[in-house]
PDB file of C-alpha atoms in Angstrom:
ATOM      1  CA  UNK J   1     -66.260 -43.155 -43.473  1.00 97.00           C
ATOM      2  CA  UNK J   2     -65.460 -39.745 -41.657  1.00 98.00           C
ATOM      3  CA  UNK J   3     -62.171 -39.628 -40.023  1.00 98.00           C
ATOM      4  CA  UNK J   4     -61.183 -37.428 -37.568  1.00 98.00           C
ATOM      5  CA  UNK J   5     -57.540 -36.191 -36.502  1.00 98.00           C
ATOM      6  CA  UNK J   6     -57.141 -34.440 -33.034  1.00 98.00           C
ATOM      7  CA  UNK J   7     -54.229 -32.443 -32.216  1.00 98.00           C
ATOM      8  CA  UNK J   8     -54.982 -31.705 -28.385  1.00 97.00           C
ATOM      9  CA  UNK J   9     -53.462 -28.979 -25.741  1.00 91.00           C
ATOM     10  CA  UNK J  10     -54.015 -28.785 -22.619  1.00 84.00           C
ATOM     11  CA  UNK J  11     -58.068 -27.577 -21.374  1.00 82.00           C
ATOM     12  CA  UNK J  12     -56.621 -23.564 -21.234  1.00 78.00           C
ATOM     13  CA  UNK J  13     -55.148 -23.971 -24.127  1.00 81.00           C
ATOM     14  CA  UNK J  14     -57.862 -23.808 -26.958  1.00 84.00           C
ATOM     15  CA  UNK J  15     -55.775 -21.664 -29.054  1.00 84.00           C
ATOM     16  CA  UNK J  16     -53.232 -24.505 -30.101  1.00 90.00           C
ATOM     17  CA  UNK J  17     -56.103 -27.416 -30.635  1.00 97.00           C
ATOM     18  CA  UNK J  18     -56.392 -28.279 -34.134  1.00 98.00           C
ATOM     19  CA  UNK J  19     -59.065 -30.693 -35.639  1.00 98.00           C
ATOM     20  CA  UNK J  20     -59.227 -31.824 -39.188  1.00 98.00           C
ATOM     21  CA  UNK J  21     -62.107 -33.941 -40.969  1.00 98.00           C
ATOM     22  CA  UNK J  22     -61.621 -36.243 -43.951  1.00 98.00           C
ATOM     23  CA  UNK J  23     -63.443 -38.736 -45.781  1.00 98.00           C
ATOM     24  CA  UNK J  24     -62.673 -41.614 -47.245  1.00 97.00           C
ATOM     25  CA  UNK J  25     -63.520 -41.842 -51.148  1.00 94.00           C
ATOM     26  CA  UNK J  26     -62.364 -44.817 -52.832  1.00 89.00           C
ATOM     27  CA  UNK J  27     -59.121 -45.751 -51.662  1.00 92.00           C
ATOM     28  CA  UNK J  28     -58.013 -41.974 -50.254  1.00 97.00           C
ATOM     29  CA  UNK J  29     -58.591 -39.496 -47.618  1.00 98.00           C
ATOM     30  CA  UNK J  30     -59.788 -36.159 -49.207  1.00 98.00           C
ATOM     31  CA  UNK J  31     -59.388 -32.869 -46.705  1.00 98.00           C
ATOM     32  CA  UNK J  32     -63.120 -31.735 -45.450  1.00 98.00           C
ATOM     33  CA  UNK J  33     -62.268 -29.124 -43.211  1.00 97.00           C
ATOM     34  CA  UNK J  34     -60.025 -28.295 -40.142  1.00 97.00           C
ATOM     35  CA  UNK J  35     -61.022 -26.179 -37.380  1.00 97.00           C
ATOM     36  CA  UNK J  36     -58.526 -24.248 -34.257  1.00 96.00           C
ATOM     37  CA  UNK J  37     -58.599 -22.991 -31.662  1.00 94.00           C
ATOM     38  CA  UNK J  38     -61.696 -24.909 -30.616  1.00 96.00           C
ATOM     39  CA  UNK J  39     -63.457 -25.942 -26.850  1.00 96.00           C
ATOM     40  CA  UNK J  40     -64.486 -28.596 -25.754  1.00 96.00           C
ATOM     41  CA  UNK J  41     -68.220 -28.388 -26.671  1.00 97.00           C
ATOM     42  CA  UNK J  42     -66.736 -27.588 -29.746  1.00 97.00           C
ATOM     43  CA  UNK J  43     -65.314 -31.005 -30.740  1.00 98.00           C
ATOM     44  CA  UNK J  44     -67.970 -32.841 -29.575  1.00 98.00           C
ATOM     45  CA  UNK J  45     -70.888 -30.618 -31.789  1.00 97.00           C
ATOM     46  CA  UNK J  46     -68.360 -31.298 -34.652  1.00 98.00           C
ATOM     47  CA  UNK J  47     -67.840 -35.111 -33.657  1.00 98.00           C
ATOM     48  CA  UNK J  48     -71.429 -35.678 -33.705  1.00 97.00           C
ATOM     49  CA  UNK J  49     -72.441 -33.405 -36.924  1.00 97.00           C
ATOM     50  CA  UNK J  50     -69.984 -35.887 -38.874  1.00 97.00           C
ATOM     51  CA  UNK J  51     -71.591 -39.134 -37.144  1.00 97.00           C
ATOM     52  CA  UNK J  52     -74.668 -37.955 -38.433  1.00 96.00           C
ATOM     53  CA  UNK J  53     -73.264 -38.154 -42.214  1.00 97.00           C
ATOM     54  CA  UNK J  54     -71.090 -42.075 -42.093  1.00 97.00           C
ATOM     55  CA  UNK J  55     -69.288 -43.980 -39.441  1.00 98.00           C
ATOM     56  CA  UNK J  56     -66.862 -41.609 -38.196  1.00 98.00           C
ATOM     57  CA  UNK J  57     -63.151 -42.879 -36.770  1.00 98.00           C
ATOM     58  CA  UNK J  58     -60.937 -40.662 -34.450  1.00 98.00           C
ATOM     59  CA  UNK J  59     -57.428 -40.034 -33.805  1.00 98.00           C
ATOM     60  CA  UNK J  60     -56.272 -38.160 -30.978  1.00 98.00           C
ATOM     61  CA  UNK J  61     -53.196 -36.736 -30.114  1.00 98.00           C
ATOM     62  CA  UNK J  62     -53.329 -37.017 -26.624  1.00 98.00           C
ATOM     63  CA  UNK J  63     -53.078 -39.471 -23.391  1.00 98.00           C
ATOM     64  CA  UNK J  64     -56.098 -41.317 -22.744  1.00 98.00           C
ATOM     65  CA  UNK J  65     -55.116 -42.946 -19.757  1.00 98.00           C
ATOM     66  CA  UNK J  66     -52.639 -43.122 -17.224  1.00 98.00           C
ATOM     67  CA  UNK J  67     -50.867 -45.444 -15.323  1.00 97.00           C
ATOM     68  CA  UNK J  68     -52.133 -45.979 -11.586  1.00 96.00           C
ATOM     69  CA  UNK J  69     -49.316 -45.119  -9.344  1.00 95.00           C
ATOM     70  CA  UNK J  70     -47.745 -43.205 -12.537  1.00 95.00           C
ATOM     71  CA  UNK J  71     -44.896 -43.215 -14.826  1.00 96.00           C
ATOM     72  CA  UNK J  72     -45.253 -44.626 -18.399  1.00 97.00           C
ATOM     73  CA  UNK J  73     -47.554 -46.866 -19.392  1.00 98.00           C
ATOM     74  CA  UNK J  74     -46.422 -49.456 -21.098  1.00 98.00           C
ATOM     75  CA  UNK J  75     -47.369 -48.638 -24.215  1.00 98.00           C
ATOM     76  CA  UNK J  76     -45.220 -45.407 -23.758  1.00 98.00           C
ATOM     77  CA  UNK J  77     -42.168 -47.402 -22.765  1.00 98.00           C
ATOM     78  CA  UNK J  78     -42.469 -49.468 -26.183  1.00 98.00           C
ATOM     79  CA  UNK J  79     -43.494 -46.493 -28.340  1.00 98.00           C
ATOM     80  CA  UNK J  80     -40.186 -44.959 -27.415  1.00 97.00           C
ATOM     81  CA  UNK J  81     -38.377 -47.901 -27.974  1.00 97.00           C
ATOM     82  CA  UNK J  82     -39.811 -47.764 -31.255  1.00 98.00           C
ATOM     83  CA  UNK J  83     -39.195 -43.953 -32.603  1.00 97.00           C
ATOM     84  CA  UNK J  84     -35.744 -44.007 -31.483  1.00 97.00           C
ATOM     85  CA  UNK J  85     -35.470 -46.832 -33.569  1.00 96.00           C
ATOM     86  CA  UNK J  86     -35.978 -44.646 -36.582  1.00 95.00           C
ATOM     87  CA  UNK J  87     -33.782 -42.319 -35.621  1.00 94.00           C
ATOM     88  CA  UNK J  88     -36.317 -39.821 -34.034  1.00 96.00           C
ATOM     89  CA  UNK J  89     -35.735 -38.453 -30.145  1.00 93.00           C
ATOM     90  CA  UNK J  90     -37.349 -40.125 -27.268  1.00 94.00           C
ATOM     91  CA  UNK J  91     -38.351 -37.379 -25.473  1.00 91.00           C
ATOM     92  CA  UNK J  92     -41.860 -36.366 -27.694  1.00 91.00           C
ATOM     93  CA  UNK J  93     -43.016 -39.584 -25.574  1.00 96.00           C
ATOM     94  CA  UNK J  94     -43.464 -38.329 -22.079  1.00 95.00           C
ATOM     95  CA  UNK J  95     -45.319 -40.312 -18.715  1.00 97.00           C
ATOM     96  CA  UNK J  96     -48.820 -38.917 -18.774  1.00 98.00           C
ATOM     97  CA  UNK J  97     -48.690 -38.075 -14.910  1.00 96.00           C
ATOM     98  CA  UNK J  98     -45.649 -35.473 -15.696  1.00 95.00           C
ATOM     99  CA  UNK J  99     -46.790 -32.259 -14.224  1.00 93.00           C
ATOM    100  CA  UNK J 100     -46.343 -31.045 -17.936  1.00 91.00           C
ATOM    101  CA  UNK J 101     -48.322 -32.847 -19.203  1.00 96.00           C
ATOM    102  CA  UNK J 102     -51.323 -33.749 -16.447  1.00 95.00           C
ATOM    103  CA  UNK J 103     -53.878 -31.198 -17.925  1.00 96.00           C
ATOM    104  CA  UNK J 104     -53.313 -32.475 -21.699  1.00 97.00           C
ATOM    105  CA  UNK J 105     -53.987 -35.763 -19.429  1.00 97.00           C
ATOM    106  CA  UNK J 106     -57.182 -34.816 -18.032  1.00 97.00           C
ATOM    107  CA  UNK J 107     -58.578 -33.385 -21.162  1.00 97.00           C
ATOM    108  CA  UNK J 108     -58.069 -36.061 -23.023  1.00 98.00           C
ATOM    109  CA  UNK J 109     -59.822 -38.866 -20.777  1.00 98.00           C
ATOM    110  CA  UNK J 110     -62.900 -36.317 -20.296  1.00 97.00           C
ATOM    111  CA  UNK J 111     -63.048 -35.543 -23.787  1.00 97.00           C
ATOM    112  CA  UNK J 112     -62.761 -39.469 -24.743  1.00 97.00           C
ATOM    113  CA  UNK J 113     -65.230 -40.387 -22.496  1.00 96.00           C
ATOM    114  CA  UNK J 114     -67.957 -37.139 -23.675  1.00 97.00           C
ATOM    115  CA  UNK J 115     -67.455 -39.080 -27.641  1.00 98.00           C
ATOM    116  CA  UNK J 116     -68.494 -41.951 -26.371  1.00 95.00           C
ATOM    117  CA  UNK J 117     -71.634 -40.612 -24.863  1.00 95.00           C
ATOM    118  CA  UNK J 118     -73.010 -38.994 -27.427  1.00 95.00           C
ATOM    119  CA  UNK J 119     -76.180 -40.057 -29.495  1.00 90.00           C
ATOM    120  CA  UNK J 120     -74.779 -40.861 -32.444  1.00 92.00           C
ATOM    121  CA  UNK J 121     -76.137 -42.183 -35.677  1.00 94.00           C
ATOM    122  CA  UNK J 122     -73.655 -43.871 -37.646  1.00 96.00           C
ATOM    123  CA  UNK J 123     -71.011 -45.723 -34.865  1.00 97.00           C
ATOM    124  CA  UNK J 124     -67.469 -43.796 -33.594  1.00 98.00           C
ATOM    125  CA  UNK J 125     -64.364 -45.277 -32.353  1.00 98.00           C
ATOM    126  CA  UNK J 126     -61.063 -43.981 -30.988  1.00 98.00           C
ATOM    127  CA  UNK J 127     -57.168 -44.195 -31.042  1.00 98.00           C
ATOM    128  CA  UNK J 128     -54.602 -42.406 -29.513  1.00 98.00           C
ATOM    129  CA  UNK J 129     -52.349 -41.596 -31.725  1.00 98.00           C
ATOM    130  CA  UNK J 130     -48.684 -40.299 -31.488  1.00 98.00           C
ATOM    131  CA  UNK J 131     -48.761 -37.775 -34.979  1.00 98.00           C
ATOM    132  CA  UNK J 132     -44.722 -37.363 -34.901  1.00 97.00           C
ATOM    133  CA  UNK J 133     -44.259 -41.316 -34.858  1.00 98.00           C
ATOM    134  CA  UNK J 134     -46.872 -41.549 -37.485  1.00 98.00           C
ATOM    135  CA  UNK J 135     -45.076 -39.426 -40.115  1.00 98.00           C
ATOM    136  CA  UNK J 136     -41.568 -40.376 -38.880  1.00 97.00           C
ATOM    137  CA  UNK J 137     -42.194 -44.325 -39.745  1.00 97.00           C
ATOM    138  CA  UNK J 138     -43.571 -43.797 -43.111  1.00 98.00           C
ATOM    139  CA  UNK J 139     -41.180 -41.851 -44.162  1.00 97.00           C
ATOM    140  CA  UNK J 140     -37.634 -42.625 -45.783  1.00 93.00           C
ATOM    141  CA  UNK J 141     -34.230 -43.088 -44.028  1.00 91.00           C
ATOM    142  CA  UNK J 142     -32.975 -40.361 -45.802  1.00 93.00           C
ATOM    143  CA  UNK J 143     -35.737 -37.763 -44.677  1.00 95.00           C
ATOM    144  CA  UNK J 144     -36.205 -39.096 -41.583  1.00 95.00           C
ATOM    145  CA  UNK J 145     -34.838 -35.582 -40.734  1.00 95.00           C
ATOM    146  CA  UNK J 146     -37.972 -33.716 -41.439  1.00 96.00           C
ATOM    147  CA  UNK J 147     -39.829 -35.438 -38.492  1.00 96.00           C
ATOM    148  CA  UNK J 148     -37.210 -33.873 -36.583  1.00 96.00           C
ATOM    149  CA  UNK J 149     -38.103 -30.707 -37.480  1.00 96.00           C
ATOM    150  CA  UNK J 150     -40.986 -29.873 -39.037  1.00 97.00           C
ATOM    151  CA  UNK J 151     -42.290 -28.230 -35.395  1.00 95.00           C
ATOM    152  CA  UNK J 152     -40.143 -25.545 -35.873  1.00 96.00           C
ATOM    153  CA  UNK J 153     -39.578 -25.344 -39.744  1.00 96.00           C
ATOM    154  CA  UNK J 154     -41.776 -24.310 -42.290  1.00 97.00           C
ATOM    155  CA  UNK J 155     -40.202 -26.041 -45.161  1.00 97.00           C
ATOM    156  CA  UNK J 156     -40.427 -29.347 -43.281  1.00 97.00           C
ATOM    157  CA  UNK J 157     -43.987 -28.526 -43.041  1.00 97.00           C
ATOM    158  CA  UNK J 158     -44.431 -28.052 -46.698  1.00 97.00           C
ATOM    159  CA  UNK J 159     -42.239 -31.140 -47.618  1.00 98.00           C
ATOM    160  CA  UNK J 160     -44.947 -33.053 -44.835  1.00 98.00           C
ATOM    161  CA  UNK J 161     -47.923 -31.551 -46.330  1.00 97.00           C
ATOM    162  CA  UNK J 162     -46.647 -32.749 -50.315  1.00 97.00           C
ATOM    163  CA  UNK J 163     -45.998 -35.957 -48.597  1.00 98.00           C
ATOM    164  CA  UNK J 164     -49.525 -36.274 -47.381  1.00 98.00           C
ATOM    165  CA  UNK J 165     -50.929 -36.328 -50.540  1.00 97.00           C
ATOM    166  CA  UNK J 166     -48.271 -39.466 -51.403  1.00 96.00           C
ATOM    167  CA  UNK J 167     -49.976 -40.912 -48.536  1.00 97.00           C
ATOM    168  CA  UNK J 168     -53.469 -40.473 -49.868  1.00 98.00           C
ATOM    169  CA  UNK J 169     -54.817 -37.525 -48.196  1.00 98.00           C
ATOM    170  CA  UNK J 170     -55.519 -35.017 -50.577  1.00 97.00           C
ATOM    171  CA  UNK J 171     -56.817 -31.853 -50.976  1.00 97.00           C
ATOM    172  CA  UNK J 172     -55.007 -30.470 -47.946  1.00 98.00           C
ATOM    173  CA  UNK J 173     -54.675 -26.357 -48.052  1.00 97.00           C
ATOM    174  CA  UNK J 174     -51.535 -24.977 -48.433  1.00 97.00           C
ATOM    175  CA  UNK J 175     -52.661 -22.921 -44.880  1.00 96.00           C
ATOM    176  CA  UNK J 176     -51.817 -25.943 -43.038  1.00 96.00           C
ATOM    177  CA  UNK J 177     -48.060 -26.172 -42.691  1.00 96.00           C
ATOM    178  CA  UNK J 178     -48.650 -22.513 -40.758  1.00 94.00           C
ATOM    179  CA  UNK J 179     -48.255 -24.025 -37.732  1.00 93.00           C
ATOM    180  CA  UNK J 180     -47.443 -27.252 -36.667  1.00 96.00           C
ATOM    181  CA  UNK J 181     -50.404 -28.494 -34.783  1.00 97.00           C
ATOM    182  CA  UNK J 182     -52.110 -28.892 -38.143  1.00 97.00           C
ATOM    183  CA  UNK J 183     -49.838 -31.162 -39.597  1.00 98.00           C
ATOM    184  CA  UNK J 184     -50.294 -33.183 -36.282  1.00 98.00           C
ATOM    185  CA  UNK J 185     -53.919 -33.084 -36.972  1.00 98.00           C
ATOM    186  CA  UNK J 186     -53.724 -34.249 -40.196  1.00 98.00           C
ATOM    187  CA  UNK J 187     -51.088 -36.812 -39.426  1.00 98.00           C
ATOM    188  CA  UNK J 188     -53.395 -38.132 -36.332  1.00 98.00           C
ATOM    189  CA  UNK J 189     -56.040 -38.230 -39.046  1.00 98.00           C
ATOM    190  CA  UNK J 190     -53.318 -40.500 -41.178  1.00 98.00           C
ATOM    191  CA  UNK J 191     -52.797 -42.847 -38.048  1.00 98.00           C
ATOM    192  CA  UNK J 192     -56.710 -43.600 -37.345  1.00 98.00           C
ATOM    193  CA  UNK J 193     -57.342 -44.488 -40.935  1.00 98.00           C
ATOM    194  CA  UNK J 194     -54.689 -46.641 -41.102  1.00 98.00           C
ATOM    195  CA  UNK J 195     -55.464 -48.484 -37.765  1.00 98.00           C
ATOM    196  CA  UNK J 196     -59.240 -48.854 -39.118  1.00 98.00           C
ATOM    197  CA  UNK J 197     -59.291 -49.444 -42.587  1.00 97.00           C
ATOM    198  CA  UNK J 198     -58.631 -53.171 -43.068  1.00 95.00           C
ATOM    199  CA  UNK J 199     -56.828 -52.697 -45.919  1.00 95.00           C
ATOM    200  CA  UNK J 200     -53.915 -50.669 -43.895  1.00 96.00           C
ATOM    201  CA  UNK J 201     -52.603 -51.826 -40.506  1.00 96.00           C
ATOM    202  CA  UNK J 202     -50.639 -48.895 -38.094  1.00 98.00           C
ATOM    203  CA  UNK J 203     -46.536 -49.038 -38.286  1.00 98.00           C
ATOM    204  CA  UNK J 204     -46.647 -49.535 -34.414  1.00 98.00           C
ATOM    205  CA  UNK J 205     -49.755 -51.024 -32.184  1.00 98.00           C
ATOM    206  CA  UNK J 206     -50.366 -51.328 -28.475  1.00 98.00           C
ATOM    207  CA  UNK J 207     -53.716 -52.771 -28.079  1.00 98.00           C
ATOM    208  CA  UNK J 208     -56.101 -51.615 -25.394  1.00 98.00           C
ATOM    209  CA  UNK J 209     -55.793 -53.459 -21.591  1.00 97.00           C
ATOM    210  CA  UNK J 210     -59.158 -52.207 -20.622  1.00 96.00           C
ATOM    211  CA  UNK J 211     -60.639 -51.058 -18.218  1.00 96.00           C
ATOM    212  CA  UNK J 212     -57.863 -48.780 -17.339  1.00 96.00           C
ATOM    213  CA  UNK J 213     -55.864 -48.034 -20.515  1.00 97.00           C
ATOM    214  CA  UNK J 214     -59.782 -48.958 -22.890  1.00 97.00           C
ATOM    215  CA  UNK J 215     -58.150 -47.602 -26.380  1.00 98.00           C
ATOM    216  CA  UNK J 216     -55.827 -48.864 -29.090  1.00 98.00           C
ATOM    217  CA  UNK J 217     -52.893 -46.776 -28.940  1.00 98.00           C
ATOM    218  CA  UNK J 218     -50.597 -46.156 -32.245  1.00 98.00           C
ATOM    219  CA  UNK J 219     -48.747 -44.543 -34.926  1.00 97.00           C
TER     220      UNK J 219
END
């Protein structure tokens, strides 16, 4: 199995899109490759070179659908409920009609919809995933702080990127904890195998109410 983390911007915005590729040997994910600053066409010729190899599973950081007549979705309401929970901030979960946010929006739902068109060999399916809730509910109490602040601190991002490895994905450059739309990449990555993998099961779930909101969304 391939799997896939997306860390999506907005569709102007190539420059802070990260995508990472891992596969699954035995029971961990070892680092493939990561690519930035990437288009469109981009994803999807890298989506389907990887569904060429195994089954390939997807996590993307990203709305996938909105709710008709706006606001949150649902699922946004209860993911919120459930980071502040763990101490985290409420405000990384935002309505996916919020003029900040609309173009991430849009990009998302085209590019979800382009995956599932293409002619793939082995099969693909997606998650949206919410990276910062990923990391923040598998980790301790007592560093709950670094999912504060690993956006803006390096050494958050290094203490992340050891802790991936605790997690089972190994093999992860050092390069990564650059920026932080890596570590979101990888951590979407994180969130998809764990929602697939039947021997895993996500810290948080809202299940698909298709056909308007038609993926799993979780951390």
């Amino acid at each position: 199995m391939r799997v896939i983390g997306i860390d999506l911007s907005g569709p102007s915005n190539h420059k802070d899109t990260v995508l990472t590729v891992f596969e699954q040997k035995q029971n961990e994910l070892q680092f493939v490759k990561w690519m930035s600053n990437i288009s469109d066409q981009e994803i999807l010729t890298e989506i389907y070179e990887q569904s060429q190899l195994d089954e390939v599973v997807i996590g993307i950081d990203a709305p996938l659908s909105y709710e008709d007549g706006g606001g949150d979705r649902k699922g946004d309401r209860e993911l919120r409920k459930f980071i502040v929970s763990l101490g985290m901030k409420p405000g990384s979960i935002m309505p996916p009609t919020l003029n900040r946010m609309v173009y991430l929006t849009l990009r998302g739902i085209k590019l979800s919809r382009e995956i599932e068109n293409l002619n793939v060999k082995y099969p693909i399916s997606i998650v949206e995933v919410h990276p910062g809730a990923v990391i923040g509910s598998r980790l301790s109490k007592q560093d709950i702080e670094v999912a504060l602040t690993y956006k803006q601190v390096r050494s958050a991002r290094s203490f992340i990127r050891t802790w991936f490895t605790e997690q089972k994905l190994t093999q992860i450059p050092i390069e990564i904890e650059e920026e932080s739309h890596s570590i979101d990449a990888c951590a979407a990555a994180l969130g998809a195998w764990h929602w697939k993998d039947p021997k895993y099961k996500p810290k948080w779930i809202f299940k698909a109410q298709p056909p308007l909101h038609p993926y799993d969304y979780c951390c």
